[in-house]
Coordinates of C-alpha atoms and ligand atoms in Angstrom, one line a residue:
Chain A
X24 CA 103.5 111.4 48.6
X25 CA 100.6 113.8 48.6
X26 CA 98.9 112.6 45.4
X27 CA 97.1 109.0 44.5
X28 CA 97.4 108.7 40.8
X29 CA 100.7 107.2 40.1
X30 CA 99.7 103.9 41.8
X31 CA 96.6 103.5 39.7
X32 CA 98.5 105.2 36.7
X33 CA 101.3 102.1 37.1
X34 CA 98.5 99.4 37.2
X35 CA 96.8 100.6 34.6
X36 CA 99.7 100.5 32.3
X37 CA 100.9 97.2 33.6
X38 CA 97.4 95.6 32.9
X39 CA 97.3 97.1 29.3
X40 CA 101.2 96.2 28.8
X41 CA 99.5 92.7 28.9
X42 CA 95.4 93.1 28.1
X43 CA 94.9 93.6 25.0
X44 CA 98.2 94.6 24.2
X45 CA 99.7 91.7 25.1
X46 CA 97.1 89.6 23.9
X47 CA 96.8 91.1 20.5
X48 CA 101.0 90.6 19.7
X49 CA 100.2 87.0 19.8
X50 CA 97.2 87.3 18.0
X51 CA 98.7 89.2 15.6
X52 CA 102.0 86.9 15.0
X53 CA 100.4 83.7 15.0
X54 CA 98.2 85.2 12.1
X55 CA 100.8 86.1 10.4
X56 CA 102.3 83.0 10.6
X57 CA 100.0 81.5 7.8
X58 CA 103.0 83.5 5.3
X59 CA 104.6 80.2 5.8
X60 CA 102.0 78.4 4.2
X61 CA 101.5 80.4 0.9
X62 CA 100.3 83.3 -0.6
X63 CA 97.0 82.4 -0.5
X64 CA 97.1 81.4 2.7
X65 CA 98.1 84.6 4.0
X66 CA 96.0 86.4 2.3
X67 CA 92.8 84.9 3.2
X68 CA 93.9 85.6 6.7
X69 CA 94.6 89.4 6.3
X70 CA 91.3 89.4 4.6
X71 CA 89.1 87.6 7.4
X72 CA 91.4 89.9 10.1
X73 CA 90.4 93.2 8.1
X74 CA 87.1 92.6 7.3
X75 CA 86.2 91.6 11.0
X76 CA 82.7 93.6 11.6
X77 CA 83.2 96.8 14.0
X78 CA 87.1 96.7 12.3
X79 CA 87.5 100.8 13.6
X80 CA 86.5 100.2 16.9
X81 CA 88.3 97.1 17.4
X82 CA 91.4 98.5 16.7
X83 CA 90.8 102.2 18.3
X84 CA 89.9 100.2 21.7
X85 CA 92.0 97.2 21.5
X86 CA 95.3 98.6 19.6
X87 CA 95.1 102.7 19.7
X88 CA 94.5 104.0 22.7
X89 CA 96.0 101.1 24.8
X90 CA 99.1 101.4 23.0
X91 CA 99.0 105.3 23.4
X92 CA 98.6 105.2 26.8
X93 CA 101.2 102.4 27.6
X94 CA 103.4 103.8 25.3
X95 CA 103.5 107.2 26.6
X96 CA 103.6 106.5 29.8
X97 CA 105.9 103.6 29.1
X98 CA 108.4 106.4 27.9
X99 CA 108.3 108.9 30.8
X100 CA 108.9 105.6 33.3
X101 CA 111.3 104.7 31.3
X102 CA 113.9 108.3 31.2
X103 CA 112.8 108.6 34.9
X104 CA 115.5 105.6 35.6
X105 CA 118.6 106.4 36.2
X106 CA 120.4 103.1 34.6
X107 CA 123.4 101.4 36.2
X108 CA 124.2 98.1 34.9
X109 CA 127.9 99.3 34.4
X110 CA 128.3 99.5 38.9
X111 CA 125.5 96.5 39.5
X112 CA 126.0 94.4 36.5
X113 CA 123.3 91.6 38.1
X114 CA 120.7 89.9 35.9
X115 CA 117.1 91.3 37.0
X116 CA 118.8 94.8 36.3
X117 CA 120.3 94.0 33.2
X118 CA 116.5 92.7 32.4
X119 CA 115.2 96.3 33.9
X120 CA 117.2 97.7 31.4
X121 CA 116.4 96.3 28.4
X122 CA 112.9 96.2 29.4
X123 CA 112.8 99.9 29.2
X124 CA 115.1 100.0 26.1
X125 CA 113.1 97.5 24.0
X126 CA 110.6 99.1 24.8
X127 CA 111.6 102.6 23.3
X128 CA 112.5 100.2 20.1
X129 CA 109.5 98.9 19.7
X130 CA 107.7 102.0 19.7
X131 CA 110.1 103.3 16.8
X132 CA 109.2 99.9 15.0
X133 CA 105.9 100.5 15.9
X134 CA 105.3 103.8 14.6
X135 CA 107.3 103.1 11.2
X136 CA 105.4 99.5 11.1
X137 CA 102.0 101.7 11.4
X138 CA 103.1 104.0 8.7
X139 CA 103.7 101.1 6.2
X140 CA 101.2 99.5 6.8
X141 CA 97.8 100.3 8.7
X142 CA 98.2 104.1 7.3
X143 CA 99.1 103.3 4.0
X144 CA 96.0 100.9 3.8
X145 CA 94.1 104.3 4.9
X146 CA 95.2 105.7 2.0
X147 CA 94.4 103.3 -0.4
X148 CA 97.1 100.6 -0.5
X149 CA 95.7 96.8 -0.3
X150 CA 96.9 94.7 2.8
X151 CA 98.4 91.7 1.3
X152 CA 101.4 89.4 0.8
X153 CA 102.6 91.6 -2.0
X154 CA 102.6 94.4 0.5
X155 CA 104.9 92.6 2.5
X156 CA 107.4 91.3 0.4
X157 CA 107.7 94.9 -1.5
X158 CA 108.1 95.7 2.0
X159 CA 111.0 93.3 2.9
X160 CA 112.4 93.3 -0.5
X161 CA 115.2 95.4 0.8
X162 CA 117.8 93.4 3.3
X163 CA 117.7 96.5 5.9
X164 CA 114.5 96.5 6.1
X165 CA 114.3 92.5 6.8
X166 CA 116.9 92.9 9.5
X167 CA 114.8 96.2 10.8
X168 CA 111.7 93.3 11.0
X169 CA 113.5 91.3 12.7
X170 CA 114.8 93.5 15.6
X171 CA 111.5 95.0 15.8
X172 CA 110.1 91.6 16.5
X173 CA 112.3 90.3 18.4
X174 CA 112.4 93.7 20.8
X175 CA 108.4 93.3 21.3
X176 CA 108.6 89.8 22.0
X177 CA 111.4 90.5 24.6
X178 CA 109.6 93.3 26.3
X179 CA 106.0 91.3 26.0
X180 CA 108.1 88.7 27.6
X181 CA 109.6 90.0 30.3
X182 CA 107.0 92.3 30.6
X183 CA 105.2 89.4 32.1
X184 CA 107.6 88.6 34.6
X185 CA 106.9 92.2 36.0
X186 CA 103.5 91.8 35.4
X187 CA 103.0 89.0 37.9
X188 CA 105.6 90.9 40.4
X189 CA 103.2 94.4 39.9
X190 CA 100.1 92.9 40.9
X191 CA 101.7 90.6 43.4
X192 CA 101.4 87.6 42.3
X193 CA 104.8 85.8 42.2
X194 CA 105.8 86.8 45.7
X195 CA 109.0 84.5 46.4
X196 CA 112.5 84.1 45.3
X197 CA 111.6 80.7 44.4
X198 CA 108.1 81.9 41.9
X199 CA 110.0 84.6 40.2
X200 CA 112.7 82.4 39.5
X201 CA 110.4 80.1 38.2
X202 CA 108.3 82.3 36.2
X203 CA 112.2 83.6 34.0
X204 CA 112.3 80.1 33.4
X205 CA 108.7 80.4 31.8
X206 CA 108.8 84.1 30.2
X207 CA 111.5 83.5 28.5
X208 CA 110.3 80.5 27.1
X209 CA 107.2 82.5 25.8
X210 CA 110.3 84.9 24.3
X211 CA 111.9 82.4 22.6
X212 CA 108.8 80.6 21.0
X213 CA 106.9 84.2 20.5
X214 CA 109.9 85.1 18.3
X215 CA 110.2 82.0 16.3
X216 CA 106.4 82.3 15.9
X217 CA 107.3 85.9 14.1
X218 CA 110.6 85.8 12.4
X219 CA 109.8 82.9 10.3
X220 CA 106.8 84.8 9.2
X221 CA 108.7 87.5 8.1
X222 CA 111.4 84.8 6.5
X223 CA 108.7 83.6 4.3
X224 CA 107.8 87.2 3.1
X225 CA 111.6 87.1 1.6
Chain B
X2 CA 158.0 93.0 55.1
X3 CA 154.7 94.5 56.9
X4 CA 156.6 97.5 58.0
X5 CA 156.8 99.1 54.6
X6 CA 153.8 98.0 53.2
X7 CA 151.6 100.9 51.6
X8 CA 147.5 101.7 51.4
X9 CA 146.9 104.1 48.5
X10 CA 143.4 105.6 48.6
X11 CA 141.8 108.1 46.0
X12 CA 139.1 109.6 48.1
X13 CA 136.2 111.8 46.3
X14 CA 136.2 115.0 48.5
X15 CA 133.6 118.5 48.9
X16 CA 133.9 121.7 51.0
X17 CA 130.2 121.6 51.0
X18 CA 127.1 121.1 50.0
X19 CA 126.8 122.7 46.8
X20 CA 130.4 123.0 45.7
X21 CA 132.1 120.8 43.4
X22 CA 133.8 117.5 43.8
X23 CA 137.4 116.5 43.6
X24 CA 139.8 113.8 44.4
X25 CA 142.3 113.4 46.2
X26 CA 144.8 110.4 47.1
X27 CA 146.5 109.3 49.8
X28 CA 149.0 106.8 51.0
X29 CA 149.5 105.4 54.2
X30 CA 151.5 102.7 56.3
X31 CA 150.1 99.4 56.2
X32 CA 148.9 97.9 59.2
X33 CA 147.8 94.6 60.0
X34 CA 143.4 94.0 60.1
X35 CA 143.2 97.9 59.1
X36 CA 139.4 98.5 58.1
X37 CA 138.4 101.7 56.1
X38 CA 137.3 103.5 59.3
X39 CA 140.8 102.8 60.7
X40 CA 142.2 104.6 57.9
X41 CA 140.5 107.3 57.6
X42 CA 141.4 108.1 61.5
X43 CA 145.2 107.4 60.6
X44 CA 144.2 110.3 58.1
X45 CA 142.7 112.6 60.3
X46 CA 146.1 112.0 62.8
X47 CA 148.2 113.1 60.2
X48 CA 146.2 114.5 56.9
X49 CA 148.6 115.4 54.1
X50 CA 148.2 114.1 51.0
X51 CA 150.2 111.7 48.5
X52 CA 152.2 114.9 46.7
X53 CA 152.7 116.5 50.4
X54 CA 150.1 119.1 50.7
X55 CA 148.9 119.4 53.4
X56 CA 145.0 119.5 54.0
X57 CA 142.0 119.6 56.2
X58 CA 141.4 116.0 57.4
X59 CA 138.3 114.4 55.8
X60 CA 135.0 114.4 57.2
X61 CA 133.0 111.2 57.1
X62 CA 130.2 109.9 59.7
X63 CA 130.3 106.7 61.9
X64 CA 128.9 105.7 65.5
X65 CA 128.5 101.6 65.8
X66 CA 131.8 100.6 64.3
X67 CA 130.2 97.0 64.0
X68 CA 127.3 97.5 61.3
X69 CA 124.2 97.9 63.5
X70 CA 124.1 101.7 63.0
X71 CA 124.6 102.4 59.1
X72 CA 125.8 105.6 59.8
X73 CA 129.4 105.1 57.8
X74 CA 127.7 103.9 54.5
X75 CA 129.8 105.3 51.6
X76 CA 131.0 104.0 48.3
X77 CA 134.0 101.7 48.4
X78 CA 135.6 100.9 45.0
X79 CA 132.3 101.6 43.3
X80 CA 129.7 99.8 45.9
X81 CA 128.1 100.9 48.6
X82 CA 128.5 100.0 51.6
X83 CA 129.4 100.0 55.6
X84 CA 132.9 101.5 56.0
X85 CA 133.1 99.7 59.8
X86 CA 133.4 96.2 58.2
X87 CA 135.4 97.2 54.8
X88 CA 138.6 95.3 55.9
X89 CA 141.8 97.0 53.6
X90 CA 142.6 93.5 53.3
X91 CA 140.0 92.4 51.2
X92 CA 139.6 95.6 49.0
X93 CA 141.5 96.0 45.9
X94 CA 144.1 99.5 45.6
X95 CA 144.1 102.0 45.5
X96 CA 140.7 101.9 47.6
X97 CA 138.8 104.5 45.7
X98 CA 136.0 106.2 48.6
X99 CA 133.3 108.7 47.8
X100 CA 130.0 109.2 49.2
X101 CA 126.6 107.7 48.5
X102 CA 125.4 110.9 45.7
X103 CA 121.9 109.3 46.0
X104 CA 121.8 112.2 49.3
X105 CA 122.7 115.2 49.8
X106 CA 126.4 115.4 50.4
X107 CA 127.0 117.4 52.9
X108 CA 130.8 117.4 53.3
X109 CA 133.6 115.1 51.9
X110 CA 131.9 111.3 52.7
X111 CA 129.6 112.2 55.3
X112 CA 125.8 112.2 53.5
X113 CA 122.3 113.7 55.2
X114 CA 120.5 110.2 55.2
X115 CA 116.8 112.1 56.8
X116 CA 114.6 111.2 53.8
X117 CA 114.7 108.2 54.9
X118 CA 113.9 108.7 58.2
X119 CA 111.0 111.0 56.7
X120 CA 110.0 107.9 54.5
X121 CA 110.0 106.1 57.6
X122 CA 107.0 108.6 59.2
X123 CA 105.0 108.8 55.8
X124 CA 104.9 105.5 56.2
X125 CA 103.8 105.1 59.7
X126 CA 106.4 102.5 60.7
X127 CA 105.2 102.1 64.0
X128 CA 102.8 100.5 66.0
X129 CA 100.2 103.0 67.8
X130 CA 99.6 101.8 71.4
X131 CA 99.8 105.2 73.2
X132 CA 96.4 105.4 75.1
X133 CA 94.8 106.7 78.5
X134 CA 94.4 103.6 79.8
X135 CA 96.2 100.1 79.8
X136 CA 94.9 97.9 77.2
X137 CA 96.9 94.8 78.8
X138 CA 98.7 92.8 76.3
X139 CA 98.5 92.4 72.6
X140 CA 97.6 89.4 70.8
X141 CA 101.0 86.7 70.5
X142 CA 102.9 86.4 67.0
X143 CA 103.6 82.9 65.7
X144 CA 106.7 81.5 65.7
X145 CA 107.2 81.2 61.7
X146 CA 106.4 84.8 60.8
X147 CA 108.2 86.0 64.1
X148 CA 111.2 84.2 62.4
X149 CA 111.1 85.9 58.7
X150 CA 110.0 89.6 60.5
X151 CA 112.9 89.4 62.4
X152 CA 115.1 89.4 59.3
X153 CA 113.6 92.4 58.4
X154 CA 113.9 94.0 61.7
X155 CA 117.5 94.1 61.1
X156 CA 117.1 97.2 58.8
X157 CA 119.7 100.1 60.1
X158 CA 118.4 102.2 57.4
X159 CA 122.2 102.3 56.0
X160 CA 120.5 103.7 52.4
X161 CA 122.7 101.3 50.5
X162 CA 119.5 100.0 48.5
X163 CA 118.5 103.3 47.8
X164 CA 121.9 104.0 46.2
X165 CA 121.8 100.9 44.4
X166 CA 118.3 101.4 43.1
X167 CA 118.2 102.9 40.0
X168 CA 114.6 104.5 40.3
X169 CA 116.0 106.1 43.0
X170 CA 117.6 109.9 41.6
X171 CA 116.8 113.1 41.2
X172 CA 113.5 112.9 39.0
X173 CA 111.9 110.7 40.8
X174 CA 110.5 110.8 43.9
X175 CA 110.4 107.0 44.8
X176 CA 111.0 106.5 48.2
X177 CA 113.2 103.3 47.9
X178 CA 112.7 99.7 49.0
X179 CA 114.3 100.7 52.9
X180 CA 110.6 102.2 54.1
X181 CA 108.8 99.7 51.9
X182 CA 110.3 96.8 53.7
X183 CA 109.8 98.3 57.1
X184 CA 106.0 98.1 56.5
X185 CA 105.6 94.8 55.5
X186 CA 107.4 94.2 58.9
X187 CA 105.0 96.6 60.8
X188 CA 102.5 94.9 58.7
X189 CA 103.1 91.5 60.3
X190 CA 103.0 92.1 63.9
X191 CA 99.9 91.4 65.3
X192 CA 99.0 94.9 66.7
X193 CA 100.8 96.3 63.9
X194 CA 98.4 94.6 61.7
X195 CA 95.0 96.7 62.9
X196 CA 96.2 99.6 61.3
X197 CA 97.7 98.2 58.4
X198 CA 95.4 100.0 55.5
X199 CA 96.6 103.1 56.8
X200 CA 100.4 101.7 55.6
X201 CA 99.2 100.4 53.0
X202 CA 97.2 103.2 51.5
X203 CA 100.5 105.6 52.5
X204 CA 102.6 103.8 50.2
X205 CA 99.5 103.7 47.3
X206 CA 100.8 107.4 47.4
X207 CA 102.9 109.0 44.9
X208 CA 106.5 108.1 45.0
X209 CA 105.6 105.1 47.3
X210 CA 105.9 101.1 45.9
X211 CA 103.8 102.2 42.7
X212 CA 107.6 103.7 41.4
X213 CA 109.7 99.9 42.0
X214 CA 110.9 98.7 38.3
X215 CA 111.8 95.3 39.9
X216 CA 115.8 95.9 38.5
X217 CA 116.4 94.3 42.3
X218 CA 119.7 95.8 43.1
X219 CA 118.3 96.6 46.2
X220 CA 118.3 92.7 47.8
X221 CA 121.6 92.2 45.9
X222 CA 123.4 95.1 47.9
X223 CA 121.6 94.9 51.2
X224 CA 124.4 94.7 53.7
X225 CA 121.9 92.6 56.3
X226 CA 120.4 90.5 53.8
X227 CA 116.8 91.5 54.2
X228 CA 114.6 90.1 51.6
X229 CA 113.7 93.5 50.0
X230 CA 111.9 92.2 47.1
X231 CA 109.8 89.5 48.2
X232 CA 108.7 92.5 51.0
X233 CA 107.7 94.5 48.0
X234 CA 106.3 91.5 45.8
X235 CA 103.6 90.4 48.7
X236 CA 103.5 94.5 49.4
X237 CA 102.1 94.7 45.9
X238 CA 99.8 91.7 46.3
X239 CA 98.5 93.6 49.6
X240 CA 98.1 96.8 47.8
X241 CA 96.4 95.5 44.8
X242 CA 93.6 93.8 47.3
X243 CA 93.8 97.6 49.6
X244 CA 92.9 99.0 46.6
X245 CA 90.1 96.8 45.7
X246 CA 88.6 97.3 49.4
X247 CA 88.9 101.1 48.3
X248 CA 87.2 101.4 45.4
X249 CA 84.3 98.6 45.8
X250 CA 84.0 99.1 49.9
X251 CA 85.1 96.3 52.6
X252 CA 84.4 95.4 55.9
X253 CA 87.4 96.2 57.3
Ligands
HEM9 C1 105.4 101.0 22.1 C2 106.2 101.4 23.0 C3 106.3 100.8 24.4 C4 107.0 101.4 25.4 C5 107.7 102.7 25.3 C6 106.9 100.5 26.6 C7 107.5 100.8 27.8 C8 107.4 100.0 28.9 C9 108.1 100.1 30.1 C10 109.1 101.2 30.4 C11 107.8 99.2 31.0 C12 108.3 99.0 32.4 C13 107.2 99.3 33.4 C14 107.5 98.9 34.8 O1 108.5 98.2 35.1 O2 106.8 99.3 35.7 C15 106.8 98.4 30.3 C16 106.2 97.3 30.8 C17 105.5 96.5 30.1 N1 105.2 96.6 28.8 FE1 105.6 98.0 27.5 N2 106.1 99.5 26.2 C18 105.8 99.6 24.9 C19 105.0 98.7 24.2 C20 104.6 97.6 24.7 C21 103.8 96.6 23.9 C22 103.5 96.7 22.4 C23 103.5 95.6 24.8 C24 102.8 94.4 24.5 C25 103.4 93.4 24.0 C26 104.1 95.9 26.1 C27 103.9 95.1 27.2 C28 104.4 95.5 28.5 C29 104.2 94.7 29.7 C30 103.5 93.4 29.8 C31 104.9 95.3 30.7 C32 105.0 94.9 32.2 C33 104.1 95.7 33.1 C34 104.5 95.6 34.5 O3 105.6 96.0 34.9 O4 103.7 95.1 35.3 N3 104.7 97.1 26.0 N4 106.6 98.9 29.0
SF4_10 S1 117.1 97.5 53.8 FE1 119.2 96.9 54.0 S2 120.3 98.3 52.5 FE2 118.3 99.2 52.8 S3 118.6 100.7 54.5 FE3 117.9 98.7 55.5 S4 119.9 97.7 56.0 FE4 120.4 99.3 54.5
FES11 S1 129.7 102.7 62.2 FE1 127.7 101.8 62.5 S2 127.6 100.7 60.7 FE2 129.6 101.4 60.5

């Protein structure tokens, strides 16, 4: 225990897991959530959301380097476990593992997600509804949606739990008991929020 | 009908510390309120295995023989725990036995548990009152917290909750919930408490409560019951304040 980083390292990446990252997946979902209102709808939402003033730095502050950090991090924390829910099948460690395993999906979602999207519009393509439905024209690709949002939510959601544990403040059996109850709440609503956005891309 | 009763164990066995393991199995007369200790004496009296060979008896470690110690922690039928209170008749057979991999196995069952007990210094889990003079008695602990720090007193330093933790391995260099607990405990006592940064800031080191992924295995397996995680949880909220006082200044 000679060093000092890793303690600030883990808080760091807790606080990110949840400001702006956190923040910005509900953002994002409940935006594109007005799919299920239209066309037009959505598209004047993606147009208000990309032509926010200061758009680059926005997303390099609130989206890039958070997520690069978190995730990369999130990755090395995550092999460094040594999982055993096969011996100690108990609940918080079936949680501790799909925390870390959800996360390493939604990074590949992520990354592909990013590609299709956010890089394509780099290179020319317009962010629209159109987008998305050519997008989620193919079946594999909907059910590929939908496990990627549903893994995000998950680990946003739990994620919280932990959050509240990391910086101390659910301390007793009884508060972290409590605050499952209420995180996965926030998963199940977070993921109705985003699959029947994608639904209405179909 | 007792009289020809069998036990069957399959026992996880190793010459030393850096060869390989192997199992072997043995079967032995019933008796009545046999424990796994018991048994593994019986095999030492007479050690030849189930297909007749006969081998060197096994080496395991125990002192207590009543679950104070820790010292004959080992893995029964894939948990770990104290081999002293393992009754034979509550264990499913054959009782499979090998020993807690989380340390370095030094023979057979019998692990080297002293990371623990060099957690246990890193940490300072003590209370400084060596001085040149008397300095009479300290202040009194109230009744409620002397209650809950009791519990945690109770820590033998077994190492089941490091074996059960799965941040706990070989590339990681967490120290395990056992030395974390012990300092919320020195922590709480009154003349504990004056040096509690210094605690504190030892486990805001590398490897210290920084590395907990909150699975909670740990206050699952813990053989005395101590409340591992809710040490840890309020050991987080007293680190995340520590660290405030470190960066901005205090005046503490
Ligand atoms: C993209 C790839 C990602 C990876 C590989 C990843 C990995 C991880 C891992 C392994 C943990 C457990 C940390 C611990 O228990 O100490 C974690 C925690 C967390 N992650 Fe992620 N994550 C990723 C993305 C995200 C995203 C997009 C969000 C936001 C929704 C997020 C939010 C959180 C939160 C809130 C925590 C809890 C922090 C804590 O334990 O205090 N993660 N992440
Ligand atoms: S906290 Fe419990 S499981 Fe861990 S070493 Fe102490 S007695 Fe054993
Ligand atoms: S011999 Fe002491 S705990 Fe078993």
């Amino acid at each position: 225990m000679a060093g000092n980083r890793e303690f600030a390292n883990r808080r760091l990446h807790s606080l990110l897991g949840v400001i702006p990252l956190g923040i910005f997946v509900i953002q994002h979902l409940v935006v594109n959530h007005y799919a299920t209102n239209g066309v037009e709808s959505f598209n004047k939402a993606a147009n208000f959301m990309g032509g926010l003033p200061f758009r680059i730095f926005l997303e390099t502050f609130i989206i890039f380097l958070p997520l690069a950090y978190h995730a990369i991090y999130g990755i090395y924390i995550a092999f460094t476990a040594k999982n055993n829910v096969g011996r100690y099948s108990y609940f918080r460690n079936w949680m501790f593992m799909l925390q870390r395993l959800t996360g390493i999906i939604t990074l590949i979602f992520v990354a592909w997600h990013l590609w299709e999207t956010r890089i394509a519009a780099a290179r020319g393509s317009d962010v629209n509804f159109d987008m998305m439905s050519n997008i989620l024209d193919n079946p594999f690709m909907v059910a590929f949606y939908i496990i990627g949002i549903v893994s995000t939510t998950f680990h946003f959601a739990n994620g919280l739990w932990s959050f509240a544990v990391t910086w101390g403040l659910t301390i007793s059996p009884r508060a972290q008991r409590i605050t499952t109850y209420v995180t996965m709440v926030i998963f199940v609503a977070l993921s109705y929020v985003g699959i029947s956005a994608i639904l209405a891309f179909v | 009908m007792a009289e020809n009763k069998n036990v069957r164990f399959i026992i996880t066995r190793q010459d030393n510390p850096d060869s390989a393991p192997y199992q072997v199995e043995f079967v032995l007369p019933y008796r009545p309120n046999m424990n796994v200790i018991s048994a593994l004496m019986e095999i030492r009296r007479n050690p030849v295995q189930a297909n007749g060979d006969k081998t060197a008896p096994i080496t395991w470690d125990m002192n207590c023989l009543e679950e104070v110690c820790g010292a004959c922690s080992m893995v029964i039928n894939g948990k770990p725990r104290q081999a002293c209170t393992a009754l034979v008749d509550q264990l499913e057979q054959p009782i499979r036995l090998e020993p807690m991999r989380t340390f370095p196995v030094i023979r057979d069952l019998q692990v080297d548990r002293s990371r623990m007990f060099d957690s246990l210094k890193k940490v300072k889990a003590w209370i400084p009152i060596d001085g040149t003079y008397d300095l009479g008695p300290g202040p009194r602990m109230p009744e409620r917290k002397r209650q809950w720090a009791y519990e945690l007193s109770k820590c033998m330093t077994c190492g089941v909750c490091l074996e059960a933790c799965p941040n706990v391995n070989s590339s990681s260099d967490y120290i395990g919930p056992q030395p974390l607990s012990q300092v919320r405990l020195f922590n709480a006592h009154p003349t504990g408490a004056m040096n509690a940064p210094e605690r504190l800031n030892a486990i805001m080191g590398d490897g210290g409560i920084a590395s907990c992924g909150m699975s909670q295995n740990c206050v699952q397996s813990c053989p005395k019951g101590i409340p591992l995680t809710t040490s840890i949880a309020a050991l987080n909220r007293d680190t995340t304040i520590q660290s405030f006082r470190n960066f901005f200044g205090s005046d503490r």
